[in-house]
PDB file of C-alpha atoms in Angstrom:
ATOM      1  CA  UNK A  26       0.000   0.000   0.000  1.00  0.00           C
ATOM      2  CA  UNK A  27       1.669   3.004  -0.884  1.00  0.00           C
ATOM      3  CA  UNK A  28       1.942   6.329   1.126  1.00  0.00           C
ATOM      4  CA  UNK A  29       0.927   9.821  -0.284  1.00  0.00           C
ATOM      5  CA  UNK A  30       3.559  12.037  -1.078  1.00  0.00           C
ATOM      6  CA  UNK A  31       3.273  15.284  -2.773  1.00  0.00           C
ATOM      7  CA  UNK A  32       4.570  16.585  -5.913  1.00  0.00           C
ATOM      8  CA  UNK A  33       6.155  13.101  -6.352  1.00  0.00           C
ATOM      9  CA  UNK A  34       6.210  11.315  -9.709  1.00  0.00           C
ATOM     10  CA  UNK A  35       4.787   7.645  -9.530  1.00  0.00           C
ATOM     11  CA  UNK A  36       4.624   5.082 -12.331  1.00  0.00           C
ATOM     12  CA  UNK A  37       2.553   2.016 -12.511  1.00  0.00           C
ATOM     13  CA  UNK A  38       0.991  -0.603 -15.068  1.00  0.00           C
ATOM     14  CA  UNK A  39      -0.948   1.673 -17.703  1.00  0.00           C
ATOM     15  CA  UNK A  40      -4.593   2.752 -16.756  1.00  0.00           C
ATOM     16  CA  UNK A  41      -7.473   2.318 -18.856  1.00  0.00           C
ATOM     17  CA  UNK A  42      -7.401   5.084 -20.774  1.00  0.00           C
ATOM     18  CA  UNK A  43      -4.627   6.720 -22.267  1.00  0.00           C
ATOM     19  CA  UNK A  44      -5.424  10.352 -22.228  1.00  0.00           C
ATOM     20  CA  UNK A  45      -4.790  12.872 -18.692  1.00  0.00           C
ATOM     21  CA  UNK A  46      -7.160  11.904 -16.146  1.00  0.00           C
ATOM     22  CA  UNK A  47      -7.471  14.074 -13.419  1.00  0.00           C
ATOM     23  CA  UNK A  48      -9.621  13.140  -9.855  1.00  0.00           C
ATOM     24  CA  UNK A  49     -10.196  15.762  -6.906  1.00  0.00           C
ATOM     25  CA  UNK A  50      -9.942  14.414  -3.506  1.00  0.00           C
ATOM     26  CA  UNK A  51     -11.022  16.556  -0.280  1.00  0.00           C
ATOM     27  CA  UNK A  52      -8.693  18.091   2.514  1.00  0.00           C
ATOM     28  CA  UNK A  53      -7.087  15.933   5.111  1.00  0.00           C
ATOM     29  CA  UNK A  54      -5.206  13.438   3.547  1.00  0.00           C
ATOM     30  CA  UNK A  55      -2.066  12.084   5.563  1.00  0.00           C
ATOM     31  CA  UNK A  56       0.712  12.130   3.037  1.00  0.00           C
ATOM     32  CA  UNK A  57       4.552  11.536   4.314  1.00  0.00           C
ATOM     33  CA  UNK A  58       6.760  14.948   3.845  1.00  0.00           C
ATOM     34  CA  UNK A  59      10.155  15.757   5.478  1.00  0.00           C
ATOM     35  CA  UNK A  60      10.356  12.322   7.076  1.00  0.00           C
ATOM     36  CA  UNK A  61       6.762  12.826   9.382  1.00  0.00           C
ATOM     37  CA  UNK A  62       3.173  12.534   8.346  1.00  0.00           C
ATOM     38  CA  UNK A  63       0.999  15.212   8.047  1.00  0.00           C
ATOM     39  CA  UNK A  64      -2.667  16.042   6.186  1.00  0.00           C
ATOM     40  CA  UNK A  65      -3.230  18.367   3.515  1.00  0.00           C
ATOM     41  CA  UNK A  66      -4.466  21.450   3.921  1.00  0.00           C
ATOM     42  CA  UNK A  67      -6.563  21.901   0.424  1.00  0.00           C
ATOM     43  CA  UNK A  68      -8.090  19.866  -1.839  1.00  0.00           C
ATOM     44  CA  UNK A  69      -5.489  17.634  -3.597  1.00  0.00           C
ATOM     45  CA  UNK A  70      -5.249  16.637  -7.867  1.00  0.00           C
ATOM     46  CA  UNK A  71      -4.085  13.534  -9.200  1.00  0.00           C
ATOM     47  CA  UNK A  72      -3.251  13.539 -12.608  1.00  0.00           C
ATOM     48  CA  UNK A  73      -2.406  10.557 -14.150  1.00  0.00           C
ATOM     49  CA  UNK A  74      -1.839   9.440 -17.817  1.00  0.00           C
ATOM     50  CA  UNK A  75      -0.088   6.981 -20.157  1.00  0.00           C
ATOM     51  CA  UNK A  76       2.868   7.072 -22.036  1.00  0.00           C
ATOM     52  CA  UNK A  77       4.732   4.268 -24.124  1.00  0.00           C
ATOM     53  CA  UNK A  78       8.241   4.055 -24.693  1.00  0.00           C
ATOM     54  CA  UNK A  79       9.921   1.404 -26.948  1.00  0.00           C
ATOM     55  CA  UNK A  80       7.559  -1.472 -26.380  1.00  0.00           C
ATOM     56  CA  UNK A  81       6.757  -0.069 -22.498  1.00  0.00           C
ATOM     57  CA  UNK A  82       3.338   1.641 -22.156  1.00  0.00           C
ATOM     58  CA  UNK A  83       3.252   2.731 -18.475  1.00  0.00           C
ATOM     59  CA  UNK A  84       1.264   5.422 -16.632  1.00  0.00           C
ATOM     60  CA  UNK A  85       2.673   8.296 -15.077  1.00  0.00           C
ATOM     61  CA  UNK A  86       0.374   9.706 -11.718  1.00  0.00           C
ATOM     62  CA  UNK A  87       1.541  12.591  -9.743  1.00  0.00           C
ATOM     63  CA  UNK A  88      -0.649  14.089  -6.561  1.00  0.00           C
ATOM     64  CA  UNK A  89      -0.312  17.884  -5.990  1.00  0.00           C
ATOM     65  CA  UNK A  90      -2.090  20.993  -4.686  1.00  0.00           C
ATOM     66  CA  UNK A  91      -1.583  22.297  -7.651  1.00  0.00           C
ATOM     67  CA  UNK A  92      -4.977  22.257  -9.977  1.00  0.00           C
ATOM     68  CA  UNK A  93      -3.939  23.478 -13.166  1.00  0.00           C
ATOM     69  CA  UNK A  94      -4.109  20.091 -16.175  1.00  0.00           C
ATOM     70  CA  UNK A  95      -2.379  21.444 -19.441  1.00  0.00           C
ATOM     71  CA  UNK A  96       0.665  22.969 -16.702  1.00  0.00           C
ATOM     72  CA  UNK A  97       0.635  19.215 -15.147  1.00  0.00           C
ATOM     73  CA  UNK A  98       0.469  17.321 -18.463  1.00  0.00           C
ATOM     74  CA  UNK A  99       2.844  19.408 -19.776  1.00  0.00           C
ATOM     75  CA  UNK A 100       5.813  18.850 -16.740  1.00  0.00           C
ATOM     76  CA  UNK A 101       4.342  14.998 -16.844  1.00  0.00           C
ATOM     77  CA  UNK A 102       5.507  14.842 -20.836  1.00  0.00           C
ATOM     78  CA  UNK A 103       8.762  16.157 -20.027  1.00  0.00           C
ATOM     79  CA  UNK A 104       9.621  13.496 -17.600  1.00  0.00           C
ATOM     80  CA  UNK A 105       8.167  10.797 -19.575  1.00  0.00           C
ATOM     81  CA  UNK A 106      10.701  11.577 -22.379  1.00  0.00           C
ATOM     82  CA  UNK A 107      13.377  11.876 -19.823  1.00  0.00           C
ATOM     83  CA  UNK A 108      12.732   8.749 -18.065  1.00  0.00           C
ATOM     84  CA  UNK A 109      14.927   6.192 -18.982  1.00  0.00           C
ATOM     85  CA  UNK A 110      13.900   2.324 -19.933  1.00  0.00           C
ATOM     86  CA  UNK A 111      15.848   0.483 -16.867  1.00  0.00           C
ATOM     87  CA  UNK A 112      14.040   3.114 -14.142  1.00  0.00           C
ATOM     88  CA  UNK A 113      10.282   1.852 -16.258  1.00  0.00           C
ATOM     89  CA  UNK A 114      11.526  -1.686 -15.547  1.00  0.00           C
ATOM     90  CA  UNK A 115      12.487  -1.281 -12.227  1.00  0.00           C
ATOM     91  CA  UNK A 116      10.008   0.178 -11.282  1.00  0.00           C
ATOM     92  CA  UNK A 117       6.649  -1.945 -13.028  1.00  0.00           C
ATOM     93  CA  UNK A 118       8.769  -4.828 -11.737  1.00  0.00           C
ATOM     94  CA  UNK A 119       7.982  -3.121  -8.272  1.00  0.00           C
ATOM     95  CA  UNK A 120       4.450  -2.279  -8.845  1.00  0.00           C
ATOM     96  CA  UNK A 121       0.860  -4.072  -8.575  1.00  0.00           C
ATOM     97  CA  UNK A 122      -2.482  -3.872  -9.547  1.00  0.00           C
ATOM     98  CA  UNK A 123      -3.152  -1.532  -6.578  1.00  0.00           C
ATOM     99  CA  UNK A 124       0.216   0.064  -5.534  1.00  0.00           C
ATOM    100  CA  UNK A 125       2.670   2.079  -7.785  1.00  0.00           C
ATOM    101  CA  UNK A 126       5.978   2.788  -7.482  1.00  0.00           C
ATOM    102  CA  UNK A 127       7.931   6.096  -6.934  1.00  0.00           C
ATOM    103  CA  UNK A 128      10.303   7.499  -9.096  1.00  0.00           C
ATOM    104  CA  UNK A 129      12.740  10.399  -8.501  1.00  0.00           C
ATOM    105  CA  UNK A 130      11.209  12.746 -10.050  1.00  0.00           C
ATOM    106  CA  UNK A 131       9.119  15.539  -8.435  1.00  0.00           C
ATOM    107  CA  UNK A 132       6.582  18.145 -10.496  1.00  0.00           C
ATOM    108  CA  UNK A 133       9.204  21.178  -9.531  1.00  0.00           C
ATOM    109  CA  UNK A 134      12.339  18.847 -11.327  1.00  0.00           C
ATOM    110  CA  UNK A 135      13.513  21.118 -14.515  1.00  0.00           C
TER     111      UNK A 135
ATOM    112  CA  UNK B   5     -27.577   2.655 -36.041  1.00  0.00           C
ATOM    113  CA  UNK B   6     -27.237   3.789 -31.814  1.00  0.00           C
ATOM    114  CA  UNK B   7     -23.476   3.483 -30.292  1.00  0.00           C
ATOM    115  CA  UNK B   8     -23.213   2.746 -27.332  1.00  0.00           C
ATOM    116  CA  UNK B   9     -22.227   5.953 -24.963  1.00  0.00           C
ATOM    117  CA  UNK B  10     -21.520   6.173 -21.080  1.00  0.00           C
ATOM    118  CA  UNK B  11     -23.022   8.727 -19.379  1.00  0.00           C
ATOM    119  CA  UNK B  12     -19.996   9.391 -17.603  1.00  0.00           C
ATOM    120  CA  UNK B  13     -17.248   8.197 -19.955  1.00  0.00           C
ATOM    121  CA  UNK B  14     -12.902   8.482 -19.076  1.00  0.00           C
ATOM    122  CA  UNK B  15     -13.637   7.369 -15.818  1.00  0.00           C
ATOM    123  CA  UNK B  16     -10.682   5.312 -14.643  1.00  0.00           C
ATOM    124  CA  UNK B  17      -8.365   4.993 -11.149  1.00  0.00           C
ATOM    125  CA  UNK B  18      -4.952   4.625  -9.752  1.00  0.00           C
ATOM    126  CA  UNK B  19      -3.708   3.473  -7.088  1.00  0.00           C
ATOM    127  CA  UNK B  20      -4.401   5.833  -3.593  1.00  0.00           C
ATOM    128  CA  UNK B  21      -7.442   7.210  -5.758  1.00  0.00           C
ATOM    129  CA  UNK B  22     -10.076   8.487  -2.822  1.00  0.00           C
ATOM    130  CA  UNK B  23     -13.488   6.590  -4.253  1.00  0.00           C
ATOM    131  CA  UNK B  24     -16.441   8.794  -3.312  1.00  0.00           C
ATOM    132  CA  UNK B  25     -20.488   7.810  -3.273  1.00  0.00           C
ATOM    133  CA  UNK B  26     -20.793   9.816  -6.043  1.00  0.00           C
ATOM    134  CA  UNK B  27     -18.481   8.408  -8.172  1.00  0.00           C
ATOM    135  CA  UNK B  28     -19.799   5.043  -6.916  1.00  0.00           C
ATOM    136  CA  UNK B  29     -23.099   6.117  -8.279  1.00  0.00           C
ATOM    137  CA  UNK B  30     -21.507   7.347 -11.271  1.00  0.00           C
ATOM    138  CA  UNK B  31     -20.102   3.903 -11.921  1.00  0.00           C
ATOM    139  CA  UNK B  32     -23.580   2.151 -11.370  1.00  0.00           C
ATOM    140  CA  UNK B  33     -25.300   4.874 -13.927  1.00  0.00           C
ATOM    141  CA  UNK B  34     -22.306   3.313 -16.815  1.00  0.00           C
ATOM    142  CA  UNK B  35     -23.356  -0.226 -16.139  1.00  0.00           C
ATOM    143  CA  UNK B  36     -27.068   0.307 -16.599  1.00  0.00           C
ATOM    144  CA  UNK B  37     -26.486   2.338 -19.845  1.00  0.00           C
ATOM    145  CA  UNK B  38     -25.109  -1.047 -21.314  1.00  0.00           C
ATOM    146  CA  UNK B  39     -28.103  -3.118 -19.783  1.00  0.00           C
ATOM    147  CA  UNK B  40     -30.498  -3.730 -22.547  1.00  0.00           C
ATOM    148  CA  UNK B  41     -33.257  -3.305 -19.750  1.00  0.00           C
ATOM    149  CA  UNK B  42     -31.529   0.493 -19.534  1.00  0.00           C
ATOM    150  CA  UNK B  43     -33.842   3.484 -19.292  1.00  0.00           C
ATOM    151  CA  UNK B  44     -31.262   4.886 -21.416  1.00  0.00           C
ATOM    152  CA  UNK B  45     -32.022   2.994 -24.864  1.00  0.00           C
ATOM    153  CA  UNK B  46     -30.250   4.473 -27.575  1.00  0.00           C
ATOM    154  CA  UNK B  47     -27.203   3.042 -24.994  1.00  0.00           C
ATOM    155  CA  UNK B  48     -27.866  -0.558 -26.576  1.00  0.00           C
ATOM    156  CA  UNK B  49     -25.843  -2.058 -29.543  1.00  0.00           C
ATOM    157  CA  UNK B  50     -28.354  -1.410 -32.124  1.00  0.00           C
ATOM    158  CA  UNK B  51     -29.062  -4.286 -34.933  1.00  0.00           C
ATOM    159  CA  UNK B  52     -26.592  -4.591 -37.210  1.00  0.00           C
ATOM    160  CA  UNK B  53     -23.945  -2.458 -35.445  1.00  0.00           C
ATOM    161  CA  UNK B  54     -22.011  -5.280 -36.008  1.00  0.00           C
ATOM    162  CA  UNK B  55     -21.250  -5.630 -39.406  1.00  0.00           C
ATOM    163  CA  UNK B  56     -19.590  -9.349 -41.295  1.00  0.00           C
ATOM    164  CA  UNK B  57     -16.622  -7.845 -41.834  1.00  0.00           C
ATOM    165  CA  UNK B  58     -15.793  -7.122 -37.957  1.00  0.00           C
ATOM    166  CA  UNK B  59     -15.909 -10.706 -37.010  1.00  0.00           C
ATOM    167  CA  UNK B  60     -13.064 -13.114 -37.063  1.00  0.00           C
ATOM    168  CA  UNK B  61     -12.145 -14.564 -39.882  1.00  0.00           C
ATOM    169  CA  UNK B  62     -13.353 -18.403 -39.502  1.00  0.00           C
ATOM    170  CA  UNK B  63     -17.027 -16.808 -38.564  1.00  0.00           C
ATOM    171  CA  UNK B  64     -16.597 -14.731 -42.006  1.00  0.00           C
ATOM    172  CA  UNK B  65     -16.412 -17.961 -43.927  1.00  0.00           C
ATOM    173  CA  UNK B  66     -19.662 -19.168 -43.086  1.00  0.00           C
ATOM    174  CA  UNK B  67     -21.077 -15.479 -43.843  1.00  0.00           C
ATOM    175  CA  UNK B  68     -19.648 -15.758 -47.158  1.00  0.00           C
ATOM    176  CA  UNK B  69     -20.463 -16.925 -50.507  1.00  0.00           C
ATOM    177  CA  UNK B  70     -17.640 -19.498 -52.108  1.00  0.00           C
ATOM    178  CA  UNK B  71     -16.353 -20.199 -55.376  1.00  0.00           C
ATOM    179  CA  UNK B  72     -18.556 -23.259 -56.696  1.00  0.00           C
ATOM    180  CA  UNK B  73     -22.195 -21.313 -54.786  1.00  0.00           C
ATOM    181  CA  UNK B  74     -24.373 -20.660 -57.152  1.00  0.00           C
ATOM    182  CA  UNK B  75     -27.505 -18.645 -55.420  1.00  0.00           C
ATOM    183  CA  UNK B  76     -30.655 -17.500 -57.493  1.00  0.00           C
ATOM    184  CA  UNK B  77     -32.159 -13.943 -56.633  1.00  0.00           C
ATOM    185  CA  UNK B  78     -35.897 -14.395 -57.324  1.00  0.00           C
ATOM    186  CA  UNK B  79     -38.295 -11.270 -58.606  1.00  0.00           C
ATOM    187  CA  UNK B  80     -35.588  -8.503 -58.952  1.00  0.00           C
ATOM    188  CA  UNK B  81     -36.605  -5.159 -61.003  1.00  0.00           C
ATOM    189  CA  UNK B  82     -34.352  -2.930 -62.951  1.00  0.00           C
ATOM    190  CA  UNK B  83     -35.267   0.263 -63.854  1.00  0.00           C
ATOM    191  CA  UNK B  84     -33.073   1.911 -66.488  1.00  0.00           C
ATOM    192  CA  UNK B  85     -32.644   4.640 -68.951  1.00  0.00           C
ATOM    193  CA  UNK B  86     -30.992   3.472 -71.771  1.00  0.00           C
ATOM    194  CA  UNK B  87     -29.032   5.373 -74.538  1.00  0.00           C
ATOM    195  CA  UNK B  88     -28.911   3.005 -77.268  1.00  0.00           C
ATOM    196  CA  UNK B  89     -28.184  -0.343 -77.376  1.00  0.00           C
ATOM    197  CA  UNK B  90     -23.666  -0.002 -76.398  1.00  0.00           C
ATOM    198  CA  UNK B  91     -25.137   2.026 -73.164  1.00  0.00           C
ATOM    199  CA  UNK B  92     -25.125  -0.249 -69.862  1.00  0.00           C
ATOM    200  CA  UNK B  93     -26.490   0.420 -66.621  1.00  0.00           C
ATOM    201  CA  UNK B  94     -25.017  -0.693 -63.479  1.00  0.00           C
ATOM    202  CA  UNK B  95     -26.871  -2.537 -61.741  1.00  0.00           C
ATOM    203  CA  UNK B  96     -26.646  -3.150 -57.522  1.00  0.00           C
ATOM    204  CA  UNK B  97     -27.417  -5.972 -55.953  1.00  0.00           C
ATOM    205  CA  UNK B  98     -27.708  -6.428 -52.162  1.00  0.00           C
ATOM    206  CA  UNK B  99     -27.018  -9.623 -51.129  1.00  0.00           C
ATOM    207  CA  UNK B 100     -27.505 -11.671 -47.874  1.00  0.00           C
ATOM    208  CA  UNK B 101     -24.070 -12.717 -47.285  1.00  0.00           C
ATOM    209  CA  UNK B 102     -20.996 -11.058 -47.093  1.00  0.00           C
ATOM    210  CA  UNK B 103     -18.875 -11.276 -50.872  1.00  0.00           C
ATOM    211  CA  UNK B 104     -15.518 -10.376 -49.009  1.00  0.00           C
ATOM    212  CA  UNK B 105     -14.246 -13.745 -49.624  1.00  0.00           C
ATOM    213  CA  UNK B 106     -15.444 -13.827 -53.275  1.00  0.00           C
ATOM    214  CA  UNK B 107     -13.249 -12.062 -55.957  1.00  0.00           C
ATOM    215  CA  UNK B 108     -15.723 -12.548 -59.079  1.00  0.00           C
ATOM    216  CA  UNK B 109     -18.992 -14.449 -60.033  1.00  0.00           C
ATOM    217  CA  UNK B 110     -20.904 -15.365 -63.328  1.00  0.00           C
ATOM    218  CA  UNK B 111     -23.751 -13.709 -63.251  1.00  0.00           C
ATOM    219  CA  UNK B 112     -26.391 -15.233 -65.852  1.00  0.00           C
ATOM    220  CA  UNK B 113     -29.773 -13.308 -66.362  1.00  0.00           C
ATOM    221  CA  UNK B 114     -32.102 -15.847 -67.409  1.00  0.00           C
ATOM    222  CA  UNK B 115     -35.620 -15.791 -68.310  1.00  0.00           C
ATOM    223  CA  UNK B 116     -38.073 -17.092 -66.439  1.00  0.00           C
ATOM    224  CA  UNK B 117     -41.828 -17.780 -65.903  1.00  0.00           C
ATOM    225  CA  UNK B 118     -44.131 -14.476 -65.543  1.00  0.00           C
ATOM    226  CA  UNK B 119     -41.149 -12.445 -66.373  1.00  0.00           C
ATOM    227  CA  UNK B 120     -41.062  -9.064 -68.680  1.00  0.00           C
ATOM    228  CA  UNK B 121     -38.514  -7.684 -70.241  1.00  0.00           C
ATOM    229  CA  UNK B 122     -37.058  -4.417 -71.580  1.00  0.00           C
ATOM    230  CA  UNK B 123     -40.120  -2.888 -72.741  1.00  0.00           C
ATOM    231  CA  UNK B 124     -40.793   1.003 -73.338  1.00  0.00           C
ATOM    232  CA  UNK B 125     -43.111   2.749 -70.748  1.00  0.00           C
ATOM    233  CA  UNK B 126     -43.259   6.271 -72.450  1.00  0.00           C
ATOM    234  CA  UNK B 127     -43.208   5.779 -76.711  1.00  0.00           C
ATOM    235  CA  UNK B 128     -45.783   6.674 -78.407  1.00  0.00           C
ATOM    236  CA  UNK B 129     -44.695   4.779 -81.580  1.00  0.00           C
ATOM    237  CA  UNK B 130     -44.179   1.452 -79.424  1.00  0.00           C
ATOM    238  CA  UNK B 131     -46.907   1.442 -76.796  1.00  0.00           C
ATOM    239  CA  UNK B 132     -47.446  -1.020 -74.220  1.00  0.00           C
ATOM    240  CA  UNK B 133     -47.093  -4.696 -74.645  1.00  0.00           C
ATOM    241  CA  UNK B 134     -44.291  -4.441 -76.539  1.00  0.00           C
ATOM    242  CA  UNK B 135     -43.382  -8.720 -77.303  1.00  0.00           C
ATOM    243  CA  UNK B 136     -41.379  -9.702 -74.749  1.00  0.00           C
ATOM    244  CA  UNK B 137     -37.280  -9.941 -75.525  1.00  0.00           C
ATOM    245  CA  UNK B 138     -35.108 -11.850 -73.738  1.00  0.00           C
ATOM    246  CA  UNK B 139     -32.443  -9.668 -72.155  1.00  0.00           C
ATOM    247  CA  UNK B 140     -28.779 -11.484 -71.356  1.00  0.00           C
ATOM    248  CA  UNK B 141     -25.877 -10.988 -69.539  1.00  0.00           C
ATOM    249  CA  UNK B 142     -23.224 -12.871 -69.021  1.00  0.00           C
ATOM    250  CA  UNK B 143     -19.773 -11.791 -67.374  1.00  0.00           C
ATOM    251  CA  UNK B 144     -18.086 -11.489 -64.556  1.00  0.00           C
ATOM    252  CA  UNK B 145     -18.342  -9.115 -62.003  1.00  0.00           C
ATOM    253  CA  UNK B 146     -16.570  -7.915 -58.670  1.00  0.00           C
ATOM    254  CA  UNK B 147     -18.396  -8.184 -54.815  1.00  0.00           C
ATOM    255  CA  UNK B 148     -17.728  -5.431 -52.841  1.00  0.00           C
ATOM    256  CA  UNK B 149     -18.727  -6.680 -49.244  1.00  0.00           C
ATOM    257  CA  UNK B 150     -22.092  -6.006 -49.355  1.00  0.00           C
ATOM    258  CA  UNK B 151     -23.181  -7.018 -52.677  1.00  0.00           C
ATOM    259  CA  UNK B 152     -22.196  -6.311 -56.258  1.00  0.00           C
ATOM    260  CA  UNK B 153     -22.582  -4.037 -59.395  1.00  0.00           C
ATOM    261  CA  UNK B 154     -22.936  -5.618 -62.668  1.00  0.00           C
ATOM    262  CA  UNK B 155     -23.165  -3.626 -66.135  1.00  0.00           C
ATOM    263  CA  UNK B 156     -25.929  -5.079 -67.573  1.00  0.00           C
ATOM    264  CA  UNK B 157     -27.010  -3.532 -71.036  1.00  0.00           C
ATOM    265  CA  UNK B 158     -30.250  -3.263 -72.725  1.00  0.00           C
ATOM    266  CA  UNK B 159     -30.513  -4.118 -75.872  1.00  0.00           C
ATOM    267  CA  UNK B 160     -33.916  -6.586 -77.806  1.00  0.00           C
ATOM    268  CA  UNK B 161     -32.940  -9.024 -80.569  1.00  0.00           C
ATOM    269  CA  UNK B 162     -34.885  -6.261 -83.258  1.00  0.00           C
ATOM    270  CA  UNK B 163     -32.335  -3.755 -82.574  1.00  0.00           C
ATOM    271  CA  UNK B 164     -32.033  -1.295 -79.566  1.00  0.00           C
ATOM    272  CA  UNK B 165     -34.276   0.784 -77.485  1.00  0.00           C
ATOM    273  CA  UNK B 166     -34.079   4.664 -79.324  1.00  0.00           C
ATOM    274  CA  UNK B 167     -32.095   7.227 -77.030  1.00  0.00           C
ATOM    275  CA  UNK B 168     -33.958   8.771 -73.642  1.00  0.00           C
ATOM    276  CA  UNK B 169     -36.436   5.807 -73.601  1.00  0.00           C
ATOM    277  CA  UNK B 170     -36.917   4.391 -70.439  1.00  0.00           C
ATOM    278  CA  UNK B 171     -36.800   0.688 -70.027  1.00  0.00           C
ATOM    279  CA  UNK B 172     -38.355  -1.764 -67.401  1.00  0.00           C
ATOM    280  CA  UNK B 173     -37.056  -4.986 -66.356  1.00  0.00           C
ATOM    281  CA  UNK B 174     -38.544  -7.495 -64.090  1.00  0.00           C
ATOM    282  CA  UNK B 175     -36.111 -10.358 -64.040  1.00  0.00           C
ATOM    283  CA  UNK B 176     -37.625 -13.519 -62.957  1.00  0.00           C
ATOM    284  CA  UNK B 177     -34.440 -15.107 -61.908  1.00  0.00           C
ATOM    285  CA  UNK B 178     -30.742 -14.229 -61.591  1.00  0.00           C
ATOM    286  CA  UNK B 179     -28.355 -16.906 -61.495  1.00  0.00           C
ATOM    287  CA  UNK B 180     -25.400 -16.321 -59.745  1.00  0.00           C
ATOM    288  CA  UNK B 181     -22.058 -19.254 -59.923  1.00  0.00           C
ATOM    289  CA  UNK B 182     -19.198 -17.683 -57.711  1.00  0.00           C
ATOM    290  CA  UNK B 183     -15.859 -18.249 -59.013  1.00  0.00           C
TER     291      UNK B 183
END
């Protein structure tokens, strides 16, 4: 079972449909930050959509305060392109149907 | 023909996705639009959404006509305007089955009990009840799926119907041999 953290890129099996999907949740989520949990403050976005790369097809999700879709998509296509094929590996070889895994990228990366 | 829509369509989830009774209900309101008891109707698959061509291969075959068939389309009526005698009219004929498997066919025109042929509906030096002529047409022509086109000419064994008359076949019988 994974544990919220903000901002932070995830990747996991591809989702049903391929375009940016984007789900509100309410206030009060415990998410991990600077090594304690905490709850968010606002209303939270996760954006989530799929990408393929050689013969991967993957989904990148990230959860953020920040609600703003063609900004998001926009970061999210940059990382796809800069992820590399052995981190995509590594980490669907560390995902399941209903946990992801995190990558090192974060939304703010440039 | 209907397609089938979702009310609420894109709706998919990720892990630590926060499921809410709305989007619970929003779930149930997509599974009744595809239930054909759905107060939604125009949801359904409609009749014939699925067409021959869609389905696999080995199911195709049995939809399909093969060389060696020979079929017989009962009662069909032509209408044509005819030029002269070197003018053809193509000619459409829906079929039952599916020709997708069937590159060319013989089609045969053949005379028949209670049938009429090419006879002049508006000439006032011909009339009505013109004798009966047999009309023939043999040749091959190409399926396109759904059914095919043959050229079939007009044209009496006295000569040719004069230009912008207007003839009338009903064709007892058309005899189709697929090659």
């Amino acid at each position: 079972m994974n544990i919220l953290e903000l901002n932070k890129i995830a990747l996991w099996k591809p989702k049903m449909f391929d375009e940016l999907t984007v789900r509100e949740a309410g206030a009060g989520r415990p998410y991990f930050a600077d090594g304690i949990m905490r709850k968010t403050i606002a209303r939270t976005y996760r954006y989530a959509k799929n990408y393929e790369k050689g013969k991967r097809k993957f989904c990148l999700i990230v959860i953020t305060y920040l609600n703003d879709a063609e900004v998001i998509e926009g970061k999210l296509d940059k990382i796809a392109k800069k992820i590399k094929a052995s981190e995509i590996d590594d980490a669907l070889a560390n995902t399941t149907d209903s946990s992801f895994a995190y990558t090192n990228y974060y939304l703010e990366d440039k | 023909m209907a397609l089938a829509t979702l009310p609420y369509p894109s709706m998919d989830f990720v892990p630590l996705d926060v499921l809410t009774a709305d989007e619970l209900d929003q779930i149930v309101a997509n599974i009744n639009a595809i239930n054909n008891n759905s107060s939604v109707p125009t949801a359904s698959i409609a009749d014939g959404a699925v067409t021959v061509q869609k389905l696999a291969s080995a199911v195709q075959d049995a939809y399909s006509y093969k060389a060696g068939d020979v079929v017989t389309f009962s009662n069909q009526i032509l209408c044509c305007t005819i030029a002269d005698s070197a003018g053809s009219q193509s000619y459409f004929l829906p079929v039952a089955k599916s020709l997708d498997r069937v590159s060319s066919a013989t089609i045969r025109i053949t005379s028949a009990v209670n049938s009429n042929f090419f006879r002049t509906i508006e000439d006032a030096n011909y009339g009505f009840g013109r004798p009966t002529e047999s009309v023939d047409y043999a040749g091959t022509i190409l399926g396109n799926g759904i059914g095919f086109t043959a050229s079939l000419r007009a044209g009496t064994s006295n000569g040719h119907l004069d230009a912008n008359q207007t003839g009338v076949a009903i064709i007892g019988a058309i005899r189709v041999t697929f090659a």
